[in-house]
CSV table of C-alpha atoms in Angstrom, one decimal:
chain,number,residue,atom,x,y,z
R,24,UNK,CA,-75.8,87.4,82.1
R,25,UNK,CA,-73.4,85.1,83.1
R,26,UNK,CA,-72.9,83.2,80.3
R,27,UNK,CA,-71.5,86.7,78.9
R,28,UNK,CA,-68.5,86.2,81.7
R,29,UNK,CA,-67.5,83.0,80.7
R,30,UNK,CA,-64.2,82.6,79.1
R,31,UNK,CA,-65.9,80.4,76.0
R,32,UNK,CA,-68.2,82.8,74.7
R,33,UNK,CA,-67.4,84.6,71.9
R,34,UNK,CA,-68.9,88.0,71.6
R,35,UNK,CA,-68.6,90.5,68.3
R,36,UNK,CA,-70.3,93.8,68.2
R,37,UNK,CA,-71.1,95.1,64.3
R,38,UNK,CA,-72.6,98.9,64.1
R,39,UNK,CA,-74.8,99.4,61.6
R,40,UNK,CA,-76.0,102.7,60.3
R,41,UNK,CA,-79.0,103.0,62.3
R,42,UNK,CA,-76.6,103.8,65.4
R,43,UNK,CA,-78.0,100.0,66.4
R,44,UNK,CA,-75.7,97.0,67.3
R,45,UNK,CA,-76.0,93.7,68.3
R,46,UNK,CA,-74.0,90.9,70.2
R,47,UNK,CA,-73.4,87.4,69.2
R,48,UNK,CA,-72.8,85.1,71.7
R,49,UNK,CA,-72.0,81.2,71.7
R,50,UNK,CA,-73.9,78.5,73.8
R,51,UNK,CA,-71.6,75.7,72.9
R,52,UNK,CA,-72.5,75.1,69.1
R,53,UNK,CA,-75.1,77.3,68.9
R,54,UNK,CA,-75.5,81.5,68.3
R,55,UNK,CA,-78.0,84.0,70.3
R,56,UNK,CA,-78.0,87.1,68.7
R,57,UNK,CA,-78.8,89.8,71.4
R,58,UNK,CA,-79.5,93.7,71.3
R,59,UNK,CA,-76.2,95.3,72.6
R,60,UNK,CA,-76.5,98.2,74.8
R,61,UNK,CA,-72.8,99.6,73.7
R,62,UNK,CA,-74.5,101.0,70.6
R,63,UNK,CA,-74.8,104.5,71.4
R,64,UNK,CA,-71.2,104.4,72.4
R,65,UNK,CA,-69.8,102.8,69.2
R,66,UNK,CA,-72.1,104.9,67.4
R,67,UNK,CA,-70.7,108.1,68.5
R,68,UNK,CA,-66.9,106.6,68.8
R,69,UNK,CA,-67.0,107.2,65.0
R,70,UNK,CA,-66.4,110.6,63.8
R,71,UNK,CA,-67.4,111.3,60.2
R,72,UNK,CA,-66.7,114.0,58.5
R,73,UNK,CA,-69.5,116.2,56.7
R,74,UNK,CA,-70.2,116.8,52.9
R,75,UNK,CA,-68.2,119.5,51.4
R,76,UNK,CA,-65.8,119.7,54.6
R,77,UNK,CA,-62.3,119.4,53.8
R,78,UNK,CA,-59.1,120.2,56.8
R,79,UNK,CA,-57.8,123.2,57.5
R,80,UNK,CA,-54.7,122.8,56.5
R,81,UNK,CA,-55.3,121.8,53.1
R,82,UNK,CA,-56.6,125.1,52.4
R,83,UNK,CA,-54.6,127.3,54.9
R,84,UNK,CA,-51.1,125.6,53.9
R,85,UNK,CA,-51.3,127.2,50.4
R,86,UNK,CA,-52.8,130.4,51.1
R,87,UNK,CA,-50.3,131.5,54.1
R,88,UNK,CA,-47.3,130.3,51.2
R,89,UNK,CA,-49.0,132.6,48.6
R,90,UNK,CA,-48.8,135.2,51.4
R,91,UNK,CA,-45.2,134.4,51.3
R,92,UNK,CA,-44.8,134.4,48.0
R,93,UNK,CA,-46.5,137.5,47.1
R,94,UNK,CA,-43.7,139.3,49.9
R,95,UNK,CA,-40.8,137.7,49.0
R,96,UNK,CA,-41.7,139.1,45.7
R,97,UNK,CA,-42.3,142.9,47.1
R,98,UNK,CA,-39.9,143.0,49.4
R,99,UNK,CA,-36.7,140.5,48.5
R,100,UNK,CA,-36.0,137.5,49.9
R,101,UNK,CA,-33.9,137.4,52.9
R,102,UNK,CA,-32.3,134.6,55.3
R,103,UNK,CA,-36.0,134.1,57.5
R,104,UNK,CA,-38.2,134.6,55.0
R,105,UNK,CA,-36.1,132.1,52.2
R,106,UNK,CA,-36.4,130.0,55.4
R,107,UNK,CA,-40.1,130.7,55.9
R,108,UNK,CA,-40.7,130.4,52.0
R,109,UNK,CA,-39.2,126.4,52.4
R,110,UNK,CA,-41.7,125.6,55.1
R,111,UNK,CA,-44.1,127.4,53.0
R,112,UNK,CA,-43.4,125.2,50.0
R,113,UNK,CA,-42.7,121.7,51.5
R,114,UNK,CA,-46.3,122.3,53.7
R,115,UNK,CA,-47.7,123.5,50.3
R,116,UNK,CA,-46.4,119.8,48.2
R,117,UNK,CA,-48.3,118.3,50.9
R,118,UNK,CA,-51.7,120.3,50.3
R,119,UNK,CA,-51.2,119.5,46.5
R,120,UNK,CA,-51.4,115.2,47.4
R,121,UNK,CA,-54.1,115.9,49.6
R,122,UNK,CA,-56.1,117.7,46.7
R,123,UNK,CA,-54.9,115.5,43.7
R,124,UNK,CA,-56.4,112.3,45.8
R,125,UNK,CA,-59.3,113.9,45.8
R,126,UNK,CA,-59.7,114.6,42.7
R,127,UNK,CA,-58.3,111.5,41.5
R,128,UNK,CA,-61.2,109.6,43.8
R,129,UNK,CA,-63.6,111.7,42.5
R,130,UNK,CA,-63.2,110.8,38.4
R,131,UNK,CA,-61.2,107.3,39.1
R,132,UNK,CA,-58.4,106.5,37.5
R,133,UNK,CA,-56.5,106.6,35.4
R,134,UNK,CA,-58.0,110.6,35.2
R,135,UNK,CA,-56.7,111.2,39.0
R,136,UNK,CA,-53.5,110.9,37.6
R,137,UNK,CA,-53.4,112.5,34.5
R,138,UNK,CA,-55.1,116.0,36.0
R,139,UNK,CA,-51.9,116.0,38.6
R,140,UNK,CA,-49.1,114.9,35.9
R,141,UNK,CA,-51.0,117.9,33.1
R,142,UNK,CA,-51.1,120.7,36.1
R,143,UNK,CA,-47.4,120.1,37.2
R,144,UNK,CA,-46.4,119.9,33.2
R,145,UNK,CA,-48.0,123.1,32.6
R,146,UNK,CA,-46.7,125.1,34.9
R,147,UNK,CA,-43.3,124.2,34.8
R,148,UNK,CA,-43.5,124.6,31.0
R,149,UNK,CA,-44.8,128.6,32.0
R,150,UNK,CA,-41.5,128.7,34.0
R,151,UNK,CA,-39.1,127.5,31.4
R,152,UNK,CA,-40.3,129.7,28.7
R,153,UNK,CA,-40.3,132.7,31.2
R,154,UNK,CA,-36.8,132.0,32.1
R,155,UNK,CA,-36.2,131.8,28.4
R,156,UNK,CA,-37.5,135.0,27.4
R,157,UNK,CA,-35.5,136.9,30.1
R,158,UNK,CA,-32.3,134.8,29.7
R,159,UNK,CA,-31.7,134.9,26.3
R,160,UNK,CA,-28.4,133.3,24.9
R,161,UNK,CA,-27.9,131.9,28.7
R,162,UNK,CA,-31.0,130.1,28.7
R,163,UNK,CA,-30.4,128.1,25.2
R,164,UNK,CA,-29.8,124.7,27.0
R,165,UNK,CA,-32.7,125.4,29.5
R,166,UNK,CA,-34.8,123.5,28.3
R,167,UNK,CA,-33.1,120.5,27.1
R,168,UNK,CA,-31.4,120.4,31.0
R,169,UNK,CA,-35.1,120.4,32.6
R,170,UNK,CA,-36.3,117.8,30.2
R,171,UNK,CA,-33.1,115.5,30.7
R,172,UNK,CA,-33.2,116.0,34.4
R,173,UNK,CA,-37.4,115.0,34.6
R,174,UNK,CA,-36.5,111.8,32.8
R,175,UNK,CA,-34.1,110.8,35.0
R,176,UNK,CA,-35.7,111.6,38.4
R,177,UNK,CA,-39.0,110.4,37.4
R,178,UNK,CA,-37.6,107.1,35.8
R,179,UNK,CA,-35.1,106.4,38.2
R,180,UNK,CA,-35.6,108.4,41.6
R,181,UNK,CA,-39.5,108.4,41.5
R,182,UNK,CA,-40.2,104.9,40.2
R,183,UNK,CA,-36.9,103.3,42.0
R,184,UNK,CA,-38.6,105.2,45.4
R,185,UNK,CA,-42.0,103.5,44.9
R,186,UNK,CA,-40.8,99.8,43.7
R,187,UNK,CA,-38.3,100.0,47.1
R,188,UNK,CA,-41.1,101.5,49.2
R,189,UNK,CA,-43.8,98.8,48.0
R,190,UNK,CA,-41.5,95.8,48.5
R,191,UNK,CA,-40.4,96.9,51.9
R,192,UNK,CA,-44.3,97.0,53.0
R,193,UNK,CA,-45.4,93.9,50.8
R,194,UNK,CA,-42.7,91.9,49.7
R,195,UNK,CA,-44.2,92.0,46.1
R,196,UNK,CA,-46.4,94.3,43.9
R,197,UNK,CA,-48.2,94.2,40.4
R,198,UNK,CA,-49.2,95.9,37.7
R,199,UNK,CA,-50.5,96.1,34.0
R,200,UNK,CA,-47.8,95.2,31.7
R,201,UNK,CA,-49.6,96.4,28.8
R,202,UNK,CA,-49.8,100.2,30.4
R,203,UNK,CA,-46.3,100.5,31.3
R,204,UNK,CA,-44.8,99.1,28.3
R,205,UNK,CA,-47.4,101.8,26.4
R,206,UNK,CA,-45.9,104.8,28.0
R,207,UNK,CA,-42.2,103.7,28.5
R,208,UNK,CA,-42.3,103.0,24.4
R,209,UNK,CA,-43.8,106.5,24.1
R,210,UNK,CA,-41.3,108.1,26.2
R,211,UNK,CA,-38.2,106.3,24.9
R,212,UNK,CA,-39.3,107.8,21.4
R,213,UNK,CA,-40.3,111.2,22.0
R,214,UNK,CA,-36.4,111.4,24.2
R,215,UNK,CA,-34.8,109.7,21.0
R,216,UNK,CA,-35.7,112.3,18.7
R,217,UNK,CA,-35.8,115.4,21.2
R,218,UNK,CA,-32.4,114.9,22.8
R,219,UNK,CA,-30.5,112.5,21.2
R,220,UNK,CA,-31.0,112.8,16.7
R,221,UNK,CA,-29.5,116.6,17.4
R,222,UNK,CA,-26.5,115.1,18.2
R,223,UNK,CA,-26.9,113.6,14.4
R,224,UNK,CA,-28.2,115.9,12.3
R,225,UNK,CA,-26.3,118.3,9.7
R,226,UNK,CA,-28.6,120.8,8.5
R,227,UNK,CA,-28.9,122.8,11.3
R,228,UNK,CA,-26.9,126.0,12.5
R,229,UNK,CA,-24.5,124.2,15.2
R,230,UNK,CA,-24.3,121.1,17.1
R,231,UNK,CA,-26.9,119.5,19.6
R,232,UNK,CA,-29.3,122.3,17.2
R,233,UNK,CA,-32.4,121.7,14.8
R,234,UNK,CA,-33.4,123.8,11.7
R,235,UNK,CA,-37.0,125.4,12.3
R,236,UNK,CA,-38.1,123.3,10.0
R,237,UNK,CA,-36.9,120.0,12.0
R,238,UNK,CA,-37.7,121.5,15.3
R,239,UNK,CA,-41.3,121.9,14.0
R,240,UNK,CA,-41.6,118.2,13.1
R,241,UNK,CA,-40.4,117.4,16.3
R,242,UNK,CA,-42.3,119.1,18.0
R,243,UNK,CA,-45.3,118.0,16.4
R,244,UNK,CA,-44.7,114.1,16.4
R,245,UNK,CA,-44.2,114.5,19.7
R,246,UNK,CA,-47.5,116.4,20.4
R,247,UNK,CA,-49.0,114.0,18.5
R,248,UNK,CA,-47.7,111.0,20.2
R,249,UNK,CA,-48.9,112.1,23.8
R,250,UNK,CA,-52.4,112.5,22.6
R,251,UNK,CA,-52.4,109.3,21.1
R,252,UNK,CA,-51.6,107.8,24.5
R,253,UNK,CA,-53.9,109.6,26.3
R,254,UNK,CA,-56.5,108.2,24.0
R,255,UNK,CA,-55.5,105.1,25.0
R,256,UNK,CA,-54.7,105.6,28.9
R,257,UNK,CA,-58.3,107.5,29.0
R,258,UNK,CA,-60.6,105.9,25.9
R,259,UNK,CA,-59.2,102.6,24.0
R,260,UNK,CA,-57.2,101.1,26.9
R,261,UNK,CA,-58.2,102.5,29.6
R,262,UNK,CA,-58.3,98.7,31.5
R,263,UNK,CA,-54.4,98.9,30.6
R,264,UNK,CA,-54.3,101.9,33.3
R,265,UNK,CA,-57.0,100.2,35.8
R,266,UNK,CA,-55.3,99.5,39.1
R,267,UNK,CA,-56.9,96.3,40.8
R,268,UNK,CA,-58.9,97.1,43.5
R,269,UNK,CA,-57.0,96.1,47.0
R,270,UNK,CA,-59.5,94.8,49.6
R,271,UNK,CA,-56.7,95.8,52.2
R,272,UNK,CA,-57.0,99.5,51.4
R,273,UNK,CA,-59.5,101.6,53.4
R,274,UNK,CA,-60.3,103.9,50.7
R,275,UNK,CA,-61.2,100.8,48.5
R,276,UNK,CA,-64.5,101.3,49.5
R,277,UNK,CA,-64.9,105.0,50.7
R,278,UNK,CA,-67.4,107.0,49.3
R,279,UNK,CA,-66.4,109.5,46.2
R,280,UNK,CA,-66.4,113.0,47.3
R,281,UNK,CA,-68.9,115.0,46.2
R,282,UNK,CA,-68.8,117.4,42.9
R,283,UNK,CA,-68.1,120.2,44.7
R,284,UNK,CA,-65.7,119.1,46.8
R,285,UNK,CA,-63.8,117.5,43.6
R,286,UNK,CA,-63.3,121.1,42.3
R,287,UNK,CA,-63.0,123.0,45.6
R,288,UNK,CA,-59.6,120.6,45.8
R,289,UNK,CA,-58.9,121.3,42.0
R,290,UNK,CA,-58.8,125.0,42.2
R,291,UNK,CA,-56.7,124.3,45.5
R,292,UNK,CA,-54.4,122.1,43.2
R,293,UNK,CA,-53.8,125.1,41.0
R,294,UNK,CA,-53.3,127.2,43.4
R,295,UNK,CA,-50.6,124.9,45.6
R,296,UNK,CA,-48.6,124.1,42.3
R,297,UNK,CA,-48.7,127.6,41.2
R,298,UNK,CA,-46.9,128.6,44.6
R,299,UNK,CA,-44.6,125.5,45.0
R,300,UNK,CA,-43.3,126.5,41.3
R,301,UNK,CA,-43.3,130.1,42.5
R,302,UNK,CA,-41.4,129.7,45.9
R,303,UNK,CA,-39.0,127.4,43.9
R,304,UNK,CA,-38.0,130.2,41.2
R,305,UNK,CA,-37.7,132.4,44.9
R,306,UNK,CA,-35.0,129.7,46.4
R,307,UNK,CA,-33.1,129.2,43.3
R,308,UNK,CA,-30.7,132.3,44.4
R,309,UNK,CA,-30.0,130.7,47.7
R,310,UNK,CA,-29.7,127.2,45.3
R,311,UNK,CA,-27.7,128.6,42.9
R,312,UNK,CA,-25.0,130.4,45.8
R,313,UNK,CA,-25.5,127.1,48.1
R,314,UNK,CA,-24.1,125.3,44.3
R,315,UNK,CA,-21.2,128.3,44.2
R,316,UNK,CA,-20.3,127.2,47.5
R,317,UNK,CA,-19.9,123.8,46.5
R,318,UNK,CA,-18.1,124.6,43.6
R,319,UNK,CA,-20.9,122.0,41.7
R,320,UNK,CA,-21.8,123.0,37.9
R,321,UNK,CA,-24.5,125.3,36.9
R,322,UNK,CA,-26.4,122.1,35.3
R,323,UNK,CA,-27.2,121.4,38.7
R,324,UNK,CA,-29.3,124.0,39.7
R,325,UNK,CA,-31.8,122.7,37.2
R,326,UNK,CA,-31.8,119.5,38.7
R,327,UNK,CA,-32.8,120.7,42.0
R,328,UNK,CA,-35.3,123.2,40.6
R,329,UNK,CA,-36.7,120.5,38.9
R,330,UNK,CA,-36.8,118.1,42.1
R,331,UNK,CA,-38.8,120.7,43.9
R,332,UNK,CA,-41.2,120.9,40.8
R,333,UNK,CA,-41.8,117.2,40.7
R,334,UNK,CA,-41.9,117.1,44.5
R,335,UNK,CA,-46.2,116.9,44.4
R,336,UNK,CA,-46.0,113.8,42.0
R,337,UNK,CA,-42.8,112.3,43.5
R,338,UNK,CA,-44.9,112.5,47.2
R,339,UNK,CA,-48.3,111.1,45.8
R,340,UNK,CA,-46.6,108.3,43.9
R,341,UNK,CA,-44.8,107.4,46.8
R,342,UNK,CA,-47.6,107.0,49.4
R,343,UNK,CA,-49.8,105.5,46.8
R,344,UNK,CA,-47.2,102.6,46.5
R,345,UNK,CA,-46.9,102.3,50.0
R,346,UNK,CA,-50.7,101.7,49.9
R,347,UNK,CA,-50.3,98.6,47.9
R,348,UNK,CA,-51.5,100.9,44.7
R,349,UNK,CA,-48.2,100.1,42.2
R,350,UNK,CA,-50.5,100.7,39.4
R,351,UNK,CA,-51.4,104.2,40.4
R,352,UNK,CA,-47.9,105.1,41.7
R,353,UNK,CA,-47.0,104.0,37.5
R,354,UNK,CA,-49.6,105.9,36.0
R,355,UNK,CA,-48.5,109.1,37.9
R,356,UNK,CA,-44.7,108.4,37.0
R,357,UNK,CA,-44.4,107.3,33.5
R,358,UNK,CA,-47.6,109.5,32.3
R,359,UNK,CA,-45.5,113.1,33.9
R,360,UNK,CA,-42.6,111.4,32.1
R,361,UNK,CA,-44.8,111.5,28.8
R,362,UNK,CA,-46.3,114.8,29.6
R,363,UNK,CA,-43.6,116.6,30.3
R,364,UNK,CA,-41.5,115.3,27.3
R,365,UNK,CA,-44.2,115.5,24.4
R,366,UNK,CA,-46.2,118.8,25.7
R,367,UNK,CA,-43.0,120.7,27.1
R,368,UNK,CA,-40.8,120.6,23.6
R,369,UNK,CA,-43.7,122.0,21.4
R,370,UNK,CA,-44.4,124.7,23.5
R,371,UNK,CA,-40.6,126.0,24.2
R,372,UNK,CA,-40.2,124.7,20.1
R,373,UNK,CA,-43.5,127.4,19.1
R,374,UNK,CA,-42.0,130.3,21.4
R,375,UNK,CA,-38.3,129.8,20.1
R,376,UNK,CA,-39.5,130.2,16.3
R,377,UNK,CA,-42.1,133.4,17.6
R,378,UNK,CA,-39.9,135.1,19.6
R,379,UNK,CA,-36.3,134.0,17.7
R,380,UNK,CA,-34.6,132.3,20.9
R,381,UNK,CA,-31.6,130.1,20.7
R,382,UNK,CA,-32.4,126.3,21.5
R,383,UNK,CA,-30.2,123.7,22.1
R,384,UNK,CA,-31.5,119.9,22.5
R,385,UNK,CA,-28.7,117.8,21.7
R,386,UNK,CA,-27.1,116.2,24.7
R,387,UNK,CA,-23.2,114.8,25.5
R,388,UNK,CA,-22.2,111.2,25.2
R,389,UNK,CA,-22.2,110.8,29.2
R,390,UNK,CA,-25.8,112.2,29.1
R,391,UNK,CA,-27.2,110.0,26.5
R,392,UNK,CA,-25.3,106.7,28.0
R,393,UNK,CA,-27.3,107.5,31.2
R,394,UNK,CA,-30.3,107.7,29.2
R,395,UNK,CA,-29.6,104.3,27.1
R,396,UNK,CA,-28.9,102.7,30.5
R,397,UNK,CA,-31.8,104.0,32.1
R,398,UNK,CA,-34.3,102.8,29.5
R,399,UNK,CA,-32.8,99.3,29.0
R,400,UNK,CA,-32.9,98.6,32.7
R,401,UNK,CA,-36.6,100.7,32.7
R,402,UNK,CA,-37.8,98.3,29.5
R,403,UNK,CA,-36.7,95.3,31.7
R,404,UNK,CA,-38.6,96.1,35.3
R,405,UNK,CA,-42.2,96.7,32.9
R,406,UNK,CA,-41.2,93.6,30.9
R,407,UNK,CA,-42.3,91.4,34.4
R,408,UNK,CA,-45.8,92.7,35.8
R,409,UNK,CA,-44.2,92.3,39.0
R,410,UNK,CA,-41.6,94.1,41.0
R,411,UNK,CA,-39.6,93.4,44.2
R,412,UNK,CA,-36.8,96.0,46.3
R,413,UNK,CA,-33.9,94.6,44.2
R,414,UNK,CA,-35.3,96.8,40.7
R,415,UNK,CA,-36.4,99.3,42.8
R,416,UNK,CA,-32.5,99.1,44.2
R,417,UNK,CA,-31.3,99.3,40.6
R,418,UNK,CA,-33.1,102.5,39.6
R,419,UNK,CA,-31.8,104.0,43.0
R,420,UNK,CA,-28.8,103.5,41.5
R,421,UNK,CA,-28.9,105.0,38.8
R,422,UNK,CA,-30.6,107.8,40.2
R,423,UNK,CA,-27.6,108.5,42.6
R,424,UNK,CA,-24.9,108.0,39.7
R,425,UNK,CA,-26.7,110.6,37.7
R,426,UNK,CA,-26.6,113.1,40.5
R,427,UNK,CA,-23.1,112.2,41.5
R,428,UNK,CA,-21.7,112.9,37.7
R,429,UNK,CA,-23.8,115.9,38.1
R,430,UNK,CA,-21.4,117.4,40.6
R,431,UNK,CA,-18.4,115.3,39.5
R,432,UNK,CA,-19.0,115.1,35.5
């Protein structure tokens, strides 16, 4: 006993899963492992949490915000309950991380990823066509404004965000080259001939327009072109996607929830997205007024619309790269990028031939220098493998000069 009160013994206390620990003690150069009698405490000191139990809040969160929803819908709404329905939808964004982790840890990456970046890309593809149907002749440039304004935040404000982030907390981060470059060549492509050949073309009715016959080709090439790279994020490549397991992270080595708990969280996913898309269509009134106020363009209540849309991704990417997980934060970013350029444009392309809508894809010279700009300073952070807070800087940037010409073009 009193060698355990001297100053020069070192004692360490490990818990193993039997609820036993032992002591190690030195005697100058040698080690006596003892039987410590502080198991039962350490033991017990540990809470774990049982199979198939998830917290409250991940579930509550989005069920009181459908509540919300489904009253701001019967009954208008007003000051409180627009208030309400933005505590509703931030706690909601929140419940929708929570749940896509999950998931994500459940089938590994890069499939995590890809099931939040398809859910968010559906849903808002649901609300642009619905706004199309009921806008008409107003709602021609719809589309080509939410896909413009997803490129740029993602590119610039979500990837800038998670480069800055990562560098503050560890100086330096890395990832696959070969991954990035993938889905950055994808997405430079598919933008090329969605928003910017328009511009060009001659047999259509007007400018910034295609014939049905070239909006059909576009929209299949760009189909095409997203499931040919999520053959090889999933199949081929799928290495290219693979972030490097951190030793530093404590979910390294956590165990995978179970299969049931993995779609318990995916039907909660739905269901968040579904209400954060819903409870954003409710707010855009108060946006669009709080824009009158300001006397900013219409253009930018798209942009904030789509901002709250992306807000799940924006939020998961984030905290991933400020768990030393670059890679992941990437995947999530450039694959909504892809997902939401070559799956969107069919769809809205299919439903403006079936249902005779007015589309207009062609963007403005300002617009498309911001894109050029974008994706020559995008081509040369993935040209590196490693990124520090000056690129993320950059893309901040950029990010902030494409809002600022939003209000101020």
């Amino acid at each position: 006993g009193r060698h355990v009160c001297r100053s020069s013994i070192a004692l360490v206390f490990s818990a193993s899963r039997d609820a036993k620990c032992t002591g190690r003690f030195r005697r100058g150069r040698s080690f006596v492992d003892v039987a410590s009698p502080l198991a039962p405490i350490v033991a017990v000191s540990i809470p774990q949490q049982k199979d198939g139990e998830m917290p409250l809040w991940t579930w509550v969160t989005p069920a009181l915000a459908a509540v919300l929803l489904l009253t701001a819908h019967i009954v208008g709404a007003g000051s409180l309950l627009a208030a309400l329905c933005g505590i509703g939808l931030i706690g909601s964004v929140l419940a929708a991380v929570h749940h896509a982790e999950v998931v994500a840890h459940r089938i590994g990456e890069p499939f995590g990823t890809l099931v939040l970046a398809l859910a968010v890309t559906a849903i808002e593809t649901s609300l642009i066509v619905s706004m199309m149907l009921a806008g008409g002749e107003d709602s021609a440039v719809l589309p080509r404004d939410t896909v413009y304004a997803a490129v740029m935040i993602i590119c610039n404000g979500v990837v800038g965000l998670c480069i800055l982030i990562g560098g503050m907390a560890h100086r330096e981060q890395s990832f696959r080259i070969e991954g990035a470059e993938a889905g950055l060549t994808a997405l430079i492509v598919m933008v090329a001939l969605i928003l910017i050949f328009p511009v060009f073309t001659t047999n259509s009715a007007g400018p910034g327009t295609y014939s049905a016959v070239q909006m059909g080709f576009v929209a299949f090439v760009s189909a095409a072109l997203w499931l040919v790279f999520v053959f090889v994020q999933t199949v081929r490549h799928r290495d290219y996607f693979v972030p490097q397991e951190n030793p530093a992270n404590p979910n390294a080595h956590a165990h995978a929830p179970s299969l049931r708990e993995a779609w318990l969280s995916f039907g909660l996913l739905l269901v968040a997205l579904v209400v954060v898309v819903g409870l954003a269509k409710i707010l855009s009134p108060a946006i669009e007024g709080g824009v009158d106020v300001l006397g900013a363009p219409r253009a930018v209540v798209g942009i904030v619309i789509a901002m709250l849309v992306l807000l799940p991704e924006a939020w998961a990417a984030a905290r991933a790269a400020r768990a030393n997980r670059l890679q992941t934060s990437l995947n999530l970013a450039i694959g909504s990028a892809v997902a939401c350029t070559g799956l969107t444009i069919p769809v809205v392309v299919v439903a403006a031939i079936m249902f005779d809508l007015p589309l207009t894809l062609g963007l403005d010279a300002k617009d498309m220098v911001m894109l050029a700009v974008t994706f020559l300073v995008s081509a040369m952070t993935m040209n590196t493998g490693r990124t520090h807070i000056m690129q993320g800087a950059v893309h901040l940037v950029i990010f902030a000069a494409f809002l600022f010409l939003a209000f101020a073009p």
